[in-house]
mmCIF file of C-alpha atoms (C1' of nucleotides) in Angstrom:
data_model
loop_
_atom_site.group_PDB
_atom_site.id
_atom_site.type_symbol
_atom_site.label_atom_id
_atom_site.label_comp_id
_atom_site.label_asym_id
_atom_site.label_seq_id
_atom_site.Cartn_x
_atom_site.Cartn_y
_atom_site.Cartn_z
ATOM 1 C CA UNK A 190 0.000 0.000 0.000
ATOM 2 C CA UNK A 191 0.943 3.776 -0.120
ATOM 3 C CA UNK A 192 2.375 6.050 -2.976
ATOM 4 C CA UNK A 193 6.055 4.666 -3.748
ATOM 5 C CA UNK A 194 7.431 7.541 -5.266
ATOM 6 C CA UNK A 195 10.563 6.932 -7.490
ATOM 7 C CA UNK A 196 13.415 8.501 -5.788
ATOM 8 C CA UNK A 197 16.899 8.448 -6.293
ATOM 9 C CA UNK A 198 17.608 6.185 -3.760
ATOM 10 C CA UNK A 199 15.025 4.245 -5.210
ATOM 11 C CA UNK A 200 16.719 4.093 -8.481
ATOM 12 C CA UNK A 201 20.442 3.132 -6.987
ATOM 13 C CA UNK A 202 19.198 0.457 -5.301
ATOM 14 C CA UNK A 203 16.886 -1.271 -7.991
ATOM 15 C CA UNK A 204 19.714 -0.659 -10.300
ATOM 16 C CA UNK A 205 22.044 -2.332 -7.977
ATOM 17 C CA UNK A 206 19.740 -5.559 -8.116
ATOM 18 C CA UNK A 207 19.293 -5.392 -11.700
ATOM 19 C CA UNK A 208 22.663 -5.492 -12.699
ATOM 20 C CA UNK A 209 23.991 -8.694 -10.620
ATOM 21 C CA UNK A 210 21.278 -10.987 -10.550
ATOM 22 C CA UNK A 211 21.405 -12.041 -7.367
ATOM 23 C CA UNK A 212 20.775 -12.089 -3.653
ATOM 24 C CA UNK A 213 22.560 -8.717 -1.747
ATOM 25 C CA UNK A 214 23.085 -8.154 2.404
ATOM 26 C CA UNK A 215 21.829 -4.849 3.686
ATOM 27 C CA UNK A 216 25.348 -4.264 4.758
ATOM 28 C CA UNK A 217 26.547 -4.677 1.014
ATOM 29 C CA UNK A 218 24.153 -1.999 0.671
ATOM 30 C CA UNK A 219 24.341 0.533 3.031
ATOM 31 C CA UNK A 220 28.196 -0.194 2.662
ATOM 32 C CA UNK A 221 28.187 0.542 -1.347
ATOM 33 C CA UNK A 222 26.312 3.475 -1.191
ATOM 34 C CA UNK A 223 27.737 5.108 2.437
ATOM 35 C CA UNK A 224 28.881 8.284 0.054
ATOM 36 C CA UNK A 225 24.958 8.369 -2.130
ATOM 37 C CA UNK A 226 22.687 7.623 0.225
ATOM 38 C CA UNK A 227 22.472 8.043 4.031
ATOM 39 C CA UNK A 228 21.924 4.482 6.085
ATOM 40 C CA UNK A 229 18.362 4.687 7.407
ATOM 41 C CA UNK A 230 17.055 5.841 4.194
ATOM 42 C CA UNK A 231 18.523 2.785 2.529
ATOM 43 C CA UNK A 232 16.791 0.563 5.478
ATOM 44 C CA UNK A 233 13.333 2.525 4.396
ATOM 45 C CA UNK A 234 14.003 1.948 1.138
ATOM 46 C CA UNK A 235 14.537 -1.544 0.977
ATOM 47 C CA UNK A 236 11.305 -1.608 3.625
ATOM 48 C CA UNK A 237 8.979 -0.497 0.817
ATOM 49 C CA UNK A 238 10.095 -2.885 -1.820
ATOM 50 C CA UNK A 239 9.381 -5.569 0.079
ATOM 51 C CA UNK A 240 6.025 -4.760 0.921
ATOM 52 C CA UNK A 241 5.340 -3.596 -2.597
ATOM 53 C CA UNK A 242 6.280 -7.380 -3.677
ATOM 54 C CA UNK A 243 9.517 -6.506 -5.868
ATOM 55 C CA UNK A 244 12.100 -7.519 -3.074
ATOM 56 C CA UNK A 245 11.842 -10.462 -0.606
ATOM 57 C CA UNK A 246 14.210 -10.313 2.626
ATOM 58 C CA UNK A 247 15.888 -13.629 4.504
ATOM 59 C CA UNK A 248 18.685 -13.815 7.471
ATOM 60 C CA UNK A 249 21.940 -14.706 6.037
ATOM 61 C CA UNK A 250 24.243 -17.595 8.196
ATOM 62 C CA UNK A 251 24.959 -14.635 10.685
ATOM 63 C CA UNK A 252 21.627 -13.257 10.622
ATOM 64 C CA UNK A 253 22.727 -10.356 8.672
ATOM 65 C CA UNK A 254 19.408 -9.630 6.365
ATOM 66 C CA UNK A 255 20.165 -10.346 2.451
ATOM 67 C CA UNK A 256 17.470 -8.828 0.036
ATOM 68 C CA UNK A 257 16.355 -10.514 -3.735
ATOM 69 C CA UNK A 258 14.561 -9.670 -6.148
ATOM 70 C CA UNK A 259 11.043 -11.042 -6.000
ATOM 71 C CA UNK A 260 9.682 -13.203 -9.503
ATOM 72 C CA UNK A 261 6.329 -14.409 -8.623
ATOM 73 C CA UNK A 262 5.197 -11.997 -6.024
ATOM 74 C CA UNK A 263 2.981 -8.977 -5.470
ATOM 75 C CA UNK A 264 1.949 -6.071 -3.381
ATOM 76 C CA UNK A 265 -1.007 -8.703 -1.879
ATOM 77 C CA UNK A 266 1.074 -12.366 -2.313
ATOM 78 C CA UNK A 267 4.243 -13.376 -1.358
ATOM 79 C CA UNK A 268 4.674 -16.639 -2.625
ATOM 80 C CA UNK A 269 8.139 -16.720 -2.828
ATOM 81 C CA UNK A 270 9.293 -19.679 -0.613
ATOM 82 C CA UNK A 271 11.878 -20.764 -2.262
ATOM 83 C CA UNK A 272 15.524 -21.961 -0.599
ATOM 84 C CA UNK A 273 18.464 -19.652 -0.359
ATOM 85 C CA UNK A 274 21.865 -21.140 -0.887
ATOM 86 C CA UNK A 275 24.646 -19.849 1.227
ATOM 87 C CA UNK A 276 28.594 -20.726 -0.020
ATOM 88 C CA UNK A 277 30.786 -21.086 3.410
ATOM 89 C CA UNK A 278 33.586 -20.080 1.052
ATOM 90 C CA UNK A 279 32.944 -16.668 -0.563
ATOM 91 C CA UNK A 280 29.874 -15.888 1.112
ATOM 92 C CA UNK A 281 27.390 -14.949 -1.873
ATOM 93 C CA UNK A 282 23.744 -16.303 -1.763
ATOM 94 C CA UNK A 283 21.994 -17.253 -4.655
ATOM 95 C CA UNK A 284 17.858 -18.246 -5.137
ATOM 96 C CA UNK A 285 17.326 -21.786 -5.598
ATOM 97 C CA UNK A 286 14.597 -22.586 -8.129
ATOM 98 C CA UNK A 287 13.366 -25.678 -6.282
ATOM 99 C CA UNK A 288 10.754 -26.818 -4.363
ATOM 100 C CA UNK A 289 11.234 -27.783 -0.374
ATOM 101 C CA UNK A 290 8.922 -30.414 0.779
ATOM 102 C CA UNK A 291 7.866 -29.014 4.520
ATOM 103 C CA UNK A 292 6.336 -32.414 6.037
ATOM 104 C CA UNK A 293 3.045 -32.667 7.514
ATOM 105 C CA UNK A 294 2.812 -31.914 10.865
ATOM 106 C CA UNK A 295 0.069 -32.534 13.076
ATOM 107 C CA UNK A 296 -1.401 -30.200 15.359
ATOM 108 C CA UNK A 297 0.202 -27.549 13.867
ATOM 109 C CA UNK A 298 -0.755 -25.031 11.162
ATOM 110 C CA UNK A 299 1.985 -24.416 8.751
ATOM 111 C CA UNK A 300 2.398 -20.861 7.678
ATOM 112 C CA UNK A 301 6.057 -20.532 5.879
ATOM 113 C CA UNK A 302 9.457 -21.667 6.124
ATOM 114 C CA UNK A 303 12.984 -20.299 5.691
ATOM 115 C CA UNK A 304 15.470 -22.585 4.284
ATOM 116 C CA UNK A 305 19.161 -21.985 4.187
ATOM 117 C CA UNK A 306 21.024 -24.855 2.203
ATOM 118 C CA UNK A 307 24.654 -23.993 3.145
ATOM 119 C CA UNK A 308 27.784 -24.973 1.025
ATOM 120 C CA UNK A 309 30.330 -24.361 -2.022
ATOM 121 C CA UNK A 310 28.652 -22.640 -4.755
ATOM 122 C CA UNK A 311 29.578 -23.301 -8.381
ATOM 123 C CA UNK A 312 32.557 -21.259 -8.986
ATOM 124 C CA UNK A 313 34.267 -21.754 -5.261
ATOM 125 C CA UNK A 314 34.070 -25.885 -5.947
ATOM 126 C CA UNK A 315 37.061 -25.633 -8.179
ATOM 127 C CA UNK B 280 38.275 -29.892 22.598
ATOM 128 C CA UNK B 281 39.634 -27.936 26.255
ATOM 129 C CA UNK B 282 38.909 -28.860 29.698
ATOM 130 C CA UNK B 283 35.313 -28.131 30.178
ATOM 131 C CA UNK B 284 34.749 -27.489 33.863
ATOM 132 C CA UNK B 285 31.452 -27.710 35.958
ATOM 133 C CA UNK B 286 31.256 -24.596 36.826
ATOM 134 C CA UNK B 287 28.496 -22.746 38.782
ATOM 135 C CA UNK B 288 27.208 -20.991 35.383
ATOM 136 C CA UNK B 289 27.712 -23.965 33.652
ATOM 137 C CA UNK B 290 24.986 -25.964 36.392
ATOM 138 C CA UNK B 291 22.676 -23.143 36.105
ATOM 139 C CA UNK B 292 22.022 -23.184 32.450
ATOM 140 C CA UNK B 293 22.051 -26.827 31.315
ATOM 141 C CA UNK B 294 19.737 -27.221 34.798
ATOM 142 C CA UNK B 295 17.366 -24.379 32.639
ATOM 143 C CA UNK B 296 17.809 -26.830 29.767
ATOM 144 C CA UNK B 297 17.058 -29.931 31.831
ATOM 145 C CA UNK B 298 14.009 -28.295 33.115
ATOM 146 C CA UNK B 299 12.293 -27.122 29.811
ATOM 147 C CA UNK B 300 12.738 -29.227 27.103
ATOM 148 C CA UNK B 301 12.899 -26.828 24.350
ATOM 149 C CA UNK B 302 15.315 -24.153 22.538
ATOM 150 C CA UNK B 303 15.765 -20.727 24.910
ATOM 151 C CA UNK B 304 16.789 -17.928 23.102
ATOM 152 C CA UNK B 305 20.248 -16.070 24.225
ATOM 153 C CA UNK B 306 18.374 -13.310 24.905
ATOM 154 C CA UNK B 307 15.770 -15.247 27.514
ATOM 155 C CA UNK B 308 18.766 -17.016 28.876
ATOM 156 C CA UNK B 309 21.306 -13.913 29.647
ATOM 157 C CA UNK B 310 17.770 -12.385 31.049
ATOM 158 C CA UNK B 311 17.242 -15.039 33.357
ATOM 159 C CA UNK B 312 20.119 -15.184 34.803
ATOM 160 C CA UNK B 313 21.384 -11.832 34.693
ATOM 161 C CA UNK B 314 21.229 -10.963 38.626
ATOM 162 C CA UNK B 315 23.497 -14.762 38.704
ATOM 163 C CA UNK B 316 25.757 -14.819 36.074
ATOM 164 C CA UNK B 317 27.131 -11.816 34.310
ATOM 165 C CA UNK B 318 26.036 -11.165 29.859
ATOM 166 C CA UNK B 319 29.888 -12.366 28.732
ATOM 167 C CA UNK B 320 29.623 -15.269 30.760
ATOM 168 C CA UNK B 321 26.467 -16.684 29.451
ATOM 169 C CA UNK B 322 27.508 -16.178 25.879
ATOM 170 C CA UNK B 323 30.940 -18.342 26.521
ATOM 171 C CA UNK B 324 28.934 -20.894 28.449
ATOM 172 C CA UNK B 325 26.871 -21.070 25.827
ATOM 173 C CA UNK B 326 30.002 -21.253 23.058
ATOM 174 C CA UNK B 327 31.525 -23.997 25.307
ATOM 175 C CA UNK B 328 28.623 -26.173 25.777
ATOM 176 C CA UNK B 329 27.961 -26.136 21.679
ATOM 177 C CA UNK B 330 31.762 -27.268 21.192
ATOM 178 C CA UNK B 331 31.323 -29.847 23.483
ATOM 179 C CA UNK B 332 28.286 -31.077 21.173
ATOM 180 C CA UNK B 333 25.962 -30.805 24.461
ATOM 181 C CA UNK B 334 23.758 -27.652 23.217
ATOM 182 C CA UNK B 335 23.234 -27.119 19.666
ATOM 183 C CA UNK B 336 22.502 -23.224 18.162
ATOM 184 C CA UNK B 337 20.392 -21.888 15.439
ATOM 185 C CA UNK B 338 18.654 -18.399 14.316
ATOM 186 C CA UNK B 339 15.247 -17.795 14.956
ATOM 187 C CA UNK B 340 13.282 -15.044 13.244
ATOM 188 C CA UNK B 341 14.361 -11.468 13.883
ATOM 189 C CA UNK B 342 18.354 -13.012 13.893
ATOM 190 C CA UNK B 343 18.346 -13.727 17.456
ATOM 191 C CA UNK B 344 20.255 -16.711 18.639
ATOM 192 C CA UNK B 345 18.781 -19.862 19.984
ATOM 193 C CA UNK B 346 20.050 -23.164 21.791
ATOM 194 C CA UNK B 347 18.696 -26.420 22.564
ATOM 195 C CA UNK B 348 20.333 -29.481 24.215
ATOM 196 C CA UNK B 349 21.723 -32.069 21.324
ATOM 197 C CA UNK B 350 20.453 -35.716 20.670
ATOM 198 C CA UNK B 351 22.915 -37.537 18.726
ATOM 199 C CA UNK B 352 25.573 -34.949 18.368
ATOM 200 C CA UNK B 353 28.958 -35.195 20.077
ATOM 201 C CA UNK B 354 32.385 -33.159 20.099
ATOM 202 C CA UNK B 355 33.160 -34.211 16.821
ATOM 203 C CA UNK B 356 30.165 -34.835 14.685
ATOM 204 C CA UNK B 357 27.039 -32.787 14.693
ATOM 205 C CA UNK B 358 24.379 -34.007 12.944
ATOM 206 C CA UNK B 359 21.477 -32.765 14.658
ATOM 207 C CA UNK B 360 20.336 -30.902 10.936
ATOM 208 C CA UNK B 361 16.921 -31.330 11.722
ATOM 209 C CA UNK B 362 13.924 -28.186 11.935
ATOM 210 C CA UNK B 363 13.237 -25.781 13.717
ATOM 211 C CA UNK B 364 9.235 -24.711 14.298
ATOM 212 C CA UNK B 365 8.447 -21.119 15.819
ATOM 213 C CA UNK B 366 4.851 -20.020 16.940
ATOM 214 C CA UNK B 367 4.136 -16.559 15.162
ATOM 215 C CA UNK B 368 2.043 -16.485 18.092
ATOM 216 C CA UNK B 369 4.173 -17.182 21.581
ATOM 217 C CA UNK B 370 7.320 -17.358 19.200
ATOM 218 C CA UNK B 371 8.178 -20.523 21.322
ATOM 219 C CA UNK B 372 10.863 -22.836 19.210
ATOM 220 C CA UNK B 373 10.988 -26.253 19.060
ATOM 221 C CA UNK B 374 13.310 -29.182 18.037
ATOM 222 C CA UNK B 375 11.664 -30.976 14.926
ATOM 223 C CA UNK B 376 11.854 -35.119 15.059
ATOM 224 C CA UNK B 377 11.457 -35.091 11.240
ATOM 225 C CA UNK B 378 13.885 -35.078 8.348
ATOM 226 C CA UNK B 379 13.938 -33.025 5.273
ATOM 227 C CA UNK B 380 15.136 -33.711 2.502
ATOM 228 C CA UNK B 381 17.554 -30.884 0.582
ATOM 229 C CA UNK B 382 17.148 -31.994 -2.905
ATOM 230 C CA UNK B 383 20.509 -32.277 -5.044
ATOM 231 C CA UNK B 384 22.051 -29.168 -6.177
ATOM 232 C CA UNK B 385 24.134 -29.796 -9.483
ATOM 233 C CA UNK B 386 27.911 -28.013 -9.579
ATOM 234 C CA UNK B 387 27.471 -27.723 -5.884
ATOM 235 C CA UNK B 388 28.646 -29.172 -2.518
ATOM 236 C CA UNK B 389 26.137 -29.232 0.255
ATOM 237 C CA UNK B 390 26.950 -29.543 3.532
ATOM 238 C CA UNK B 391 23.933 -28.312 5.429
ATOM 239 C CA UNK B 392 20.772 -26.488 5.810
ATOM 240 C CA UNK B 393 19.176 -24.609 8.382
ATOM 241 C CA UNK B 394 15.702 -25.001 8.365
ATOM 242 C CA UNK B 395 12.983 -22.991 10.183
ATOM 243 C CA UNK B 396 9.418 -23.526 9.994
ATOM 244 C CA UNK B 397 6.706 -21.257 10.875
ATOM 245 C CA UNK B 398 3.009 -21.179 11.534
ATOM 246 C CA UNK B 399 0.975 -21.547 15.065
ATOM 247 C CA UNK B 400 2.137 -24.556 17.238
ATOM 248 C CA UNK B 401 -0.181 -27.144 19.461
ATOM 249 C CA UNK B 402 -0.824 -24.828 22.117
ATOM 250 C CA UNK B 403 -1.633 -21.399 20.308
ATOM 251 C CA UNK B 404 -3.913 -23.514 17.692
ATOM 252 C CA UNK B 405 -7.109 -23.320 19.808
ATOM 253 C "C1'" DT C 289 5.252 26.600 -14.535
ATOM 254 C "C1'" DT C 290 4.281 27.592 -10.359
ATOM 255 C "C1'" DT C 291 2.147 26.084 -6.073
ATOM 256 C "C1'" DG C 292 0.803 22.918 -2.470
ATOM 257 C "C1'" DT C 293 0.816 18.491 -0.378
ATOM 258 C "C1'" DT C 294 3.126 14.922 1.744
ATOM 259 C "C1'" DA C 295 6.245 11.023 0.935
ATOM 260 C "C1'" DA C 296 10.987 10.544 1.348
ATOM 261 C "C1'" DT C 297 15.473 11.900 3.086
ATOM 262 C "C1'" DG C 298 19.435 13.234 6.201
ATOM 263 C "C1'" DC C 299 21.167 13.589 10.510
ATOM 264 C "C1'" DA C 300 21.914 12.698 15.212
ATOM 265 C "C1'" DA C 301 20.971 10.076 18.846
ATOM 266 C "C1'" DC C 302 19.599 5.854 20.429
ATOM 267 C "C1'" DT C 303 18.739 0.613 21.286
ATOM 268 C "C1'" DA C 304 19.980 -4.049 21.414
ATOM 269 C "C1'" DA C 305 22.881 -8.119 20.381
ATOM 270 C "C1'" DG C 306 27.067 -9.600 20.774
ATOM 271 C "C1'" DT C 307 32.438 -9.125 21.404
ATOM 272 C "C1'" DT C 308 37.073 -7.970 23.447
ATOM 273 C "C1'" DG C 309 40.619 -7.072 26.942
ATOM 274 C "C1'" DT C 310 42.055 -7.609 31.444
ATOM 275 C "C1'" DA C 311 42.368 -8.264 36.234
ATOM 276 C "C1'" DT C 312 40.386 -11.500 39.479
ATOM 277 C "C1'" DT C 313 38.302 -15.885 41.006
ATOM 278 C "C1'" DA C 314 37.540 -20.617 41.467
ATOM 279 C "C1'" DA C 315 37.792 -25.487 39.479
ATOM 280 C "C1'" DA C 316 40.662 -29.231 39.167
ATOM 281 C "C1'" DT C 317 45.487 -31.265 39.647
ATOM 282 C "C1'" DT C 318 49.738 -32.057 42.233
ATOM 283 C "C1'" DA D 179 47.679 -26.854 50.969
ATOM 284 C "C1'" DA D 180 49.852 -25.054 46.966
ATOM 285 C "C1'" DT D 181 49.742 -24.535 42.078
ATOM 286 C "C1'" DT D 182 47.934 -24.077 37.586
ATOM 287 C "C1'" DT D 183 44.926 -22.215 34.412
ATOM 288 C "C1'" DA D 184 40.090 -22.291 32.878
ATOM 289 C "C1'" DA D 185 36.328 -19.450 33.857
ATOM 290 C "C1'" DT D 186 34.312 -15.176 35.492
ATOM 291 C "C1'" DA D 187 32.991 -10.135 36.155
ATOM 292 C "C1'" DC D 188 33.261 -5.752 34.604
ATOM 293 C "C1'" DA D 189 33.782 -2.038 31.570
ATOM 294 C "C1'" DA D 190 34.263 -0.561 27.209
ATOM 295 C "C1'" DC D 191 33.496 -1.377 22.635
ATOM 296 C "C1'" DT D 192 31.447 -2.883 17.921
ATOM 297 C "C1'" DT D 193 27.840 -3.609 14.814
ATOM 298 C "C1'" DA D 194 23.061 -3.943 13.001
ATOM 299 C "C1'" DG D 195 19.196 -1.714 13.028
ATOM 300 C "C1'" DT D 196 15.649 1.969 14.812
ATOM 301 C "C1'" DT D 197 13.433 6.497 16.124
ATOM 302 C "C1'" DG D 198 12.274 11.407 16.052
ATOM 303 C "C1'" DC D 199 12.309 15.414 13.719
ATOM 304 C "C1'" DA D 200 13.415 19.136 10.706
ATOM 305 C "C1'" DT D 201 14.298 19.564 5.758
ATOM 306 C "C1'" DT D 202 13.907 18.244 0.909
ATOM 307 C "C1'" DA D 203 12.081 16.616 -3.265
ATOM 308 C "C1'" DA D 204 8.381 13.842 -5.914
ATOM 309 C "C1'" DC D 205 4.333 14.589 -8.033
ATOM 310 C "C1'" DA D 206 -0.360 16.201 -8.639
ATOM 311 C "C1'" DA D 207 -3.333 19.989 -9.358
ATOM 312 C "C1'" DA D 208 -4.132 24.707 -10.571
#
DNA sequence: TTTGTTAATGCAACTAAGTTGTATTAAATT
DNA sequence: AATTTAATACAACTTAGTTGCATTAACAAA
């Protein structure tokens, strides 16, 4: 909900996720653009995507927050469920495109999960 | 690895673990006990008792730590990889008796997941 | 194109989780 | 009982993230 008004520090940071496809920590972030764009403001920022369904947030090994670019999501849906993969090596997180099979469990309502596979990615297994 | 001695700290929070059986956040524990045992010292309890393969950590929600006691892990192999379930309601965690199975990742080496589940547990479901 | 509204920003100060260094204390060993 | 050294308390620090508020800049309407 809400006007999302395209700022400058809107701009940065989309364009920051569209050119490297892939998953970035807050800290990357606020890091990257210490000289643009002032720390909260990058916090808020990143807030309002992910309600408006074009980012979805998950903790990182440390619990450091990493952001993504949403594909099948919206303002109203978040169906984006999918496993994160974590390399112990070099530290980069990708989206998996597969399917986790949360069990059945009884007397207990299942609302989400958050699924960190953890590893060596494809270029740090050489 | 190291001498691990039984000290009065040490007593105090498996006994909280013995008592409950169920994760405690970091947070809940160093609050507990923070007229007995000072912040630092709960934290390297904690850190000792996980080496020793007694207590086993993982992340909640929000980042924030949690422990609870091991099954079939020891000093040297830990393979207590099972789930985690939080209540969005009480935020209570508990120890999942269930596998899951990480499906196979091509051009990559997996060596673990961290898995939590969420949704209302047994008691918050009435 | 100017004006008015209000979302968005910058800044400073703050909170909360967790860490580090160091002198002191208390387990365990002799 | 004396000795060794792991463990502790305390203070100070780091880091991630938040809050309040005055200022700025999108953007709509005139």
């Amino acid at each position: 909900m809400g006007v999302v008004r395209k700022t400058q520090s809107v701009n940065l940071v989309l364009n920051a996720f569209k050119a490297e496809n892939k998953a970035i920590s807050v800290i990357d972030l606020v890091d990257r653009f210490s000289d643009k764009i002032n720390k909260t403001t990058v916090y808020r920022v990143l807030d309002r995507l992910e309600d408006d369904g074009v980012l979805h947030s998950f903790l990182g090994v440390n619990g450091i927050k990493w952001y993504a670019p949403c594909k099948d999501c919206s303002e109203h849906k978040h169906t984006d469920v999918h496993p994160h993969f974590q390399c112990t090596d070099c530290g980069k997180i990708d989206c998996l495109n597969v399917d986790i099979i949360i069990p059945k469990l009884p007397n207990r309502e299942v609302a989400g999960a958050q699924v960190l596979i953890q590893g060596k990615c494809e270029a740090c297994c050489n």
